[in-house]
Short mmCIF file of C-alpha atoms and ligand atoms in Angstrom, two decimals:
data_model
loop_
_atom_site.label_atom_id
_atom_site.label_comp_id
_atom_site.label_asym_id
_atom_site.label_seq_id
_atom_site.Cartn_x
_atom_site.Cartn_y
_atom_site.Cartn_z
CA UNK O 1 -16.80 -24.90 2.67
CA UNK O 2 -15.48 -24.08 -0.79
CA UNK O 3 -16.09 -21.03 -2.90
CA UNK O 4 -17.28 -21.76 -6.41
CA UNK O 5 -16.16 -19.42 -9.15
CA UNK O 6 -17.85 -18.56 -12.39
CA UNK O 7 -15.10 -17.19 -14.66
CA UNK O 8 -17.67 -15.53 -16.97
CA UNK O 9 -19.29 -13.61 -14.06
CA UNK O 10 -15.84 -12.83 -12.74
CA UNK O 11 -14.61 -11.45 -16.07
CA UNK O 12 -17.79 -9.38 -16.46
CA UNK O 13 -18.28 -8.12 -12.92
CA UNK O 14 -14.97 -8.67 -11.16
CA UNK O 15 -12.57 -7.15 -13.69
CA UNK O 16 -11.83 -4.30 -11.28
CA UNK O 17 -9.81 -6.80 -9.17
CA UNK O 18 -6.98 -7.33 -11.71
CA UNK O 19 -7.27 -3.67 -12.82
CA UNK O 20 -6.68 -2.44 -9.25
CA UNK O 21 -3.79 -4.91 -8.92
CA UNK O 22 -1.81 -3.29 -11.73
CA UNK O 23 0.36 -1.08 -9.46
CA UNK O 24 1.67 -4.32 -7.97
CA UNK O 25 3.17 -5.16 -11.35
CA UNK O 26 5.42 -2.10 -11.02
CA UNK O 27 6.69 -3.51 -7.73
CA UNK O 28 7.25 -6.91 -9.32
CA UNK O 29 9.03 -5.29 -12.32
CA UNK O 30 8.96 -8.42 -14.49
CA UNK O 31 11.60 -8.71 -17.19
CA UNK O 32 12.39 -11.19 -19.93
CA UNK O 33 13.87 -14.40 -18.60
CA UNK O 34 12.47 -13.98 -15.07
CA UNK O 35 10.60 -17.05 -13.75
CA UNK O 36 7.51 -16.02 -11.80
CA UNK O 37 4.99 -18.05 -9.77
CA UNK O 38 1.52 -16.41 -9.62
CA UNK O 39 -0.18 -17.71 -6.46
CA UNK O 40 -3.96 -17.70 -6.93
CA UNK O 41 -3.84 -16.57 -10.55
CA UNK O 42 -7.63 -16.62 -10.99
CA UNK O 43 -8.63 -16.23 -14.62
CA UNK O 44 -5.13 -14.97 -15.45
CA UNK O 45 -6.01 -11.38 -16.43
CA UNK O 46 -3.14 -9.93 -14.40
CA UNK O 47 -0.89 -12.96 -14.95
CA UNK O 48 -1.05 -12.27 -18.67
CA UNK O 49 0.41 -8.79 -18.11
CA UNK O 50 3.46 -10.43 -16.50
CA UNK O 51 3.76 -12.76 -19.49
CA UNK O 52 3.58 -9.73 -21.82
CA UNK O 53 6.70 -8.33 -20.13
CA UNK O 54 8.58 -11.43 -21.28
CA UNK O 55 8.68 -13.32 -17.98
CA UNK O 56 8.00 -17.06 -17.83
CA UNK O 57 5.00 -17.52 -15.55
CA UNK O 58 3.41 -20.50 -13.87
CA UNK O 59 -0.01 -19.73 -12.38
CA UNK O 60 -1.65 -21.86 -9.71
CA UNK O 61 -5.25 -21.70 -8.57
CA UNK O 62 -7.33 -23.98 -6.35
CA UNK O 63 -10.31 -23.55 -8.67
CA UNK O 64 -10.29 -25.78 -11.76
CA UNK O 65 -12.68 -23.33 -13.49
CA UNK O 66 -10.30 -20.44 -12.95
CA UNK O 67 -7.18 -22.43 -13.91
CA UNK O 68 -8.99 -23.47 -17.11
CA UNK O 69 -9.91 -19.84 -17.86
CA UNK O 70 -6.26 -18.85 -17.36
CA UNK O 71 -5.09 -21.66 -19.68
CA UNK O 72 -7.57 -20.40 -22.30
CA UNK O 73 -5.55 -17.14 -22.32
CA UNK O 74 -2.40 -19.15 -23.04
CA UNK O 75 -1.07 -19.17 -19.48
CA UNK O 76 0.70 -22.20 -17.99
CA UNK O 77 -1.85 -22.60 -15.19
CA UNK O 78 -2.18 -25.56 -12.84
CA UNK O 79 -5.10 -26.39 -10.55
CA UNK O 80 -3.46 -26.90 -7.16
CA UNK O 81 -3.84 -25.14 -3.82
CA UNK O 82 -0.93 -23.13 -2.42
CA UNK O 83 -1.09 -25.47 0.59
CA UNK O 84 -0.42 -28.51 -1.59
CA UNK O 85 1.97 -27.14 -4.22
CA UNK O 86 5.47 -28.62 -4.20
CA UNK O 87 7.72 -26.32 -6.23
CA UNK O 88 11.32 -26.30 -5.08
CA UNK O 89 13.81 -23.47 -5.61
CA UNK O 90 12.77 -22.74 -9.19
CA UNK O 91 11.32 -19.20 -9.24
CA UNK O 92 12.98 -15.77 -9.20
CA UNK O 93 9.79 -14.18 -7.86
CA UNK O 94 6.36 -15.04 -6.54
CA UNK O 95 3.36 -12.78 -7.09
CA UNK O 96 -0.14 -12.76 -5.64
CA UNK O 97 -3.05 -10.35 -6.00
CA UNK O 98 -6.28 -10.55 -3.98
CA UNK O 99 -5.88 -14.27 -3.37
CA UNK O 100 -4.05 -14.94 -0.08
CA UNK O 101 -7.08 -14.00 2.06
CA UNK O 102 -9.02 -16.93 0.51
CA UNK O 103 -6.35 -19.41 1.73
CA UNK O 104 -7.59 -19.87 5.27
CA UNK O 105 -6.79 -23.52 5.89
CA UNK O 106 -3.13 -23.08 6.83
CA UNK O 107 -1.77 -19.61 5.92
CA UNK O 108 1.62 -20.35 7.52
CA UNK O 109 2.04 -23.42 5.28
CA UNK O 110 1.13 -21.32 2.23
CA UNK O 111 4.00 -18.97 3.09
CA UNK O 112 6.43 -21.86 3.69
CA UNK O 113 5.49 -23.35 0.30
CA UNK O 114 6.00 -20.00 -1.44
CA UNK O 115 9.40 -19.61 0.25
CA UNK O 116 10.33 -23.15 -0.83
CA UNK O 117 9.30 -22.41 -4.44
CA UNK O 118 11.70 -19.44 -4.62
CA UNK O 119 15.42 -19.36 -5.28
CA UNK O 120 17.47 -17.80 -2.45
CA UNK O 121 17.09 -14.01 -2.80
CA UNK O 122 13.82 -14.48 -4.69
CA UNK O 123 11.15 -11.84 -4.06
CA UNK O 124 7.54 -12.29 -2.99
CA UNK O 125 5.39 -9.34 -4.14
CA UNK O 126 1.76 -9.44 -3.07
CA UNK O 127 -1.42 -7.69 -2.09
CA UNK O 128 -4.28 -9.14 -0.05
CA UNK O 129 -7.15 -8.08 2.17
CA UNK O 130 -5.74 -6.83 5.46
CA UNK O 131 -7.11 -6.12 8.93
CA UNK O 132 -10.54 -4.46 8.65
CA UNK O 133 -11.09 -5.51 5.02
CA UNK O 134 -14.79 -5.45 4.01
CA UNK O 135 -15.68 -5.12 7.69
CA UNK O 136 -19.07 -3.50 7.06
CA UNK O 137 -19.97 -6.02 4.35
CA UNK O 138 -19.04 -8.90 6.68
CA UNK O 139 -20.96 -7.41 9.62
CA UNK O 140 -24.11 -7.11 7.50
CA UNK O 141 -23.75 -10.64 6.10
CA UNK O 142 -23.01 -12.02 9.58
CA UNK O 143 -26.13 -10.45 11.11
CA UNK O 144 -28.43 -11.62 8.29
CA UNK O 145 -26.96 -15.14 8.51
CA UNK O 146 -27.31 -15.27 12.30
CA UNK O 147 -31.08 -14.77 11.89
CA UNK O 148 -30.99 -18.00 9.86
CA UNK O 149 -28.78 -19.86 12.36
CA UNK O 150 -25.93 -19.80 9.84
CA UNK O 151 -22.32 -18.84 10.56
CA UNK O 152 -20.37 -16.58 8.21
CA UNK O 153 -17.02 -17.90 9.40
CA UNK O 154 -18.07 -21.44 8.50
CA UNK O 155 -19.65 -20.58 5.14
CA UNK O 156 -17.06 -18.04 4.00
CA UNK O 157 -13.92 -17.96 6.16
CA UNK O 158 -11.40 -15.24 5.28
CA UNK O 159 -7.95 -14.31 6.55
CA UNK O 160 -7.37 -10.55 6.88
CA UNK O 161 -4.20 -10.18 8.99
CA UNK O 162 -2.73 -7.02 10.49
CA UNK O 163 0.62 -5.81 9.14
CA UNK O 164 2.41 -6.89 12.33
CA UNK O 165 0.86 -10.36 12.31
CA UNK O 166 1.69 -11.03 8.65
CA UNK O 167 5.23 -9.63 8.93
CA UNK O 168 5.83 -12.14 11.74
CA UNK O 169 4.42 -14.97 9.63
CA UNK O 170 6.57 -14.02 6.62
CA UNK O 171 9.67 -13.95 8.82
CA UNK O 172 8.79 -17.32 10.36
CA UNK O 173 8.55 -18.74 6.81
CA UNK O 174 12.07 -17.52 5.98
CA UNK O 175 11.45 -14.08 4.41
CA UNK O 176 12.80 -10.64 5.24
CA UNK O 177 10.12 -8.00 4.69
CA UNK O 178 11.43 -5.01 2.74
CA UNK O 179 8.13 -3.11 2.30
CA UNK O 180 4.70 -3.43 3.87
CA UNK O 181 1.72 -1.06 3.89
CA UNK O 182 -1.89 -1.36 5.00
CA UNK O 183 -4.21 1.10 3.26
CA UNK O 184 -7.90 1.76 2.61
CA UNK O 185 -9.22 1.30 -0.91
CA UNK O 186 -12.79 2.53 -1.17
CA UNK O 187 -13.98 0.67 -4.27
CA UNK O 188 -17.05 1.59 -6.31
CA UNK O 189 -19.65 -1.15 -6.84
CA UNK O 190 -21.49 -0.30 -10.07
CA UNK O 191 -23.89 -3.24 -9.55
CA UNK O 192 -24.51 -2.41 -5.91
CA UNK O 193 -23.72 -4.60 -2.94
CA UNK O 194 -26.03 -7.37 -4.24
CA UNK O 195 -24.04 -7.48 -7.47
CA UNK O 196 -20.79 -7.82 -5.50
CA UNK O 197 -22.23 -10.56 -3.26
CA UNK O 198 -23.38 -12.58 -6.28
CA UNK O 199 -19.82 -12.76 -7.62
CA UNK O 200 -17.70 -12.78 -4.45
CA UNK O 201 -19.88 -14.41 -1.80
CA UNK O 202 -21.14 -17.55 -3.50
CA UNK O 203 -20.13 -19.61 -0.45
CA UNK O 204 -22.80 -17.74 1.50
CA UNK O 205 -25.45 -17.40 -1.19
CA UNK O 206 -25.34 -21.09 -2.11
CA UNK O 207 -26.40 -21.95 1.47
CA UNK O 208 -29.72 -20.11 1.01
CA UNK O 209 -32.91 -21.33 -0.63
CA UNK O 210 -33.98 -19.80 -3.94
CA UNK O 211 -36.90 -18.04 -2.17
CA UNK O 212 -34.78 -16.69 0.64
CA UNK O 213 -31.95 -15.37 -1.56
CA UNK O 214 -33.60 -12.06 -2.60
CA UNK O 215 -34.79 -11.51 1.00
CA UNK O 216 -31.27 -12.07 2.29
CA UNK O 217 -29.77 -9.68 -0.28
CA UNK O 218 -32.28 -6.99 0.72
CA UNK O 219 -31.51 -7.48 4.39
CA UNK O 220 -27.74 -7.25 3.86
CA UNK O 221 -28.16 -4.11 1.75
CA UNK O 222 -30.40 -2.49 4.37
CA UNK O 223 -27.86 -3.21 7.12
CA UNK O 224 -24.86 -1.99 5.10
CA UNK O 225 -26.45 1.00 3.32
CA UNK O 226 -25.70 3.58 6.06
CA UNK O 227 -21.98 2.70 5.92
CA UNK O 228 -21.35 1.78 2.28
CA UNK O 229 -23.24 4.33 0.21
CA UNK O 230 -22.59 7.97 -0.56
CA UNK O 231 -23.83 10.45 -3.19
CA UNK O 232 -22.27 8.30 -5.94
CA UNK O 233 -23.85 5.02 -4.80
CA UNK O 234 -22.44 1.81 -3.34
CA UNK O 235 -18.80 1.19 -2.49
CA UNK O 236 -16.87 -1.64 -0.81
CA UNK O 237 -14.72 -0.95 2.25
CA UNK O 238 -11.60 -2.72 0.99
CA UNK O 239 -8.40 -2.55 3.04
CA UNK O 240 -5.25 -3.79 1.31
CA UNK O 241 -2.07 -5.24 2.78
CA UNK O 242 0.69 -4.81 0.19
CA UNK O 243 4.23 -6.07 0.71
CA UNK O 244 7.56 -7.11 -0.77
CA UNK O 245 9.49 -9.84 1.02
CA UNK O 246 12.79 -11.49 0.12
CA UNK O 247 13.62 -15.14 0.70
CA UNK O 248 16.66 -15.42 2.98
C1 BEZ E 301 -11.11 -8.94 -1.40
O1 BEZ E 301 -10.74 -8.26 -0.45
O2 BEZ E 301 -10.55 -8.89 -2.50
C2 BEZ E 301 -12.24 -9.87 -1.18
C3 BEZ E 301 -12.49 -10.35 0.07
C4 BEZ E 301 -13.54 -11.22 0.27
C5 BEZ E 301 -14.33 -11.60 -0.77
C6 BEZ E 301 -14.08 -11.10 -2.02
C7 BEZ E 301 -13.04 -10.24 -2.24
#
């Protein structure tokens, strides 16, 4: 099951994703002359900030729509999945924000390909959803889908590893992990949970009929409301796994 992306929706409603990824850029510390691979570059909003620092960046994304949107910003972006990419020893650093959890097919191969793309001593600086990420959103979606004999893990599989699990996978792929933290990031949803689902859960929503869609959204909101609202409105229960690893 593939996720379809609408770069216009994403730029309008999902711009908090690259904005919240900005602290990662400090960890990457791009400088002129550095060659950087951005794994899952999306529409290139954050990638462009690396380019602005003078680094030479290649972005890859499995979505042609997103790679095209990144190219429209002037980024050297290629539509290829991290599982299929074949770069070899050419990058000083790899970077990834909010993308690795979408790569569920073979996460170990993704890490081996990133290691292969790096020069020895090259750094991999990334942030992804970690253990417990959007747990309440997923529980609500799962329950509403079960009523319809549909399976969330088939329609919208995600990979949210624990710190220990991912450290082991990075090491198995040939990295030494120099920093790793798992932390909560309560994230405001100005368009409510329905607004978030319409941008980030298209794999699920596209399985529903036009008539059922508003019913489904209401059901998911009703199930999640006790956990994901407070006096300021809706929020998402994001949990981030952030790390720096060095290719051995
Ligand atoms: C995220 O954690 O960034 C995320 C996870 C699943 C769907 C959309 C976003």
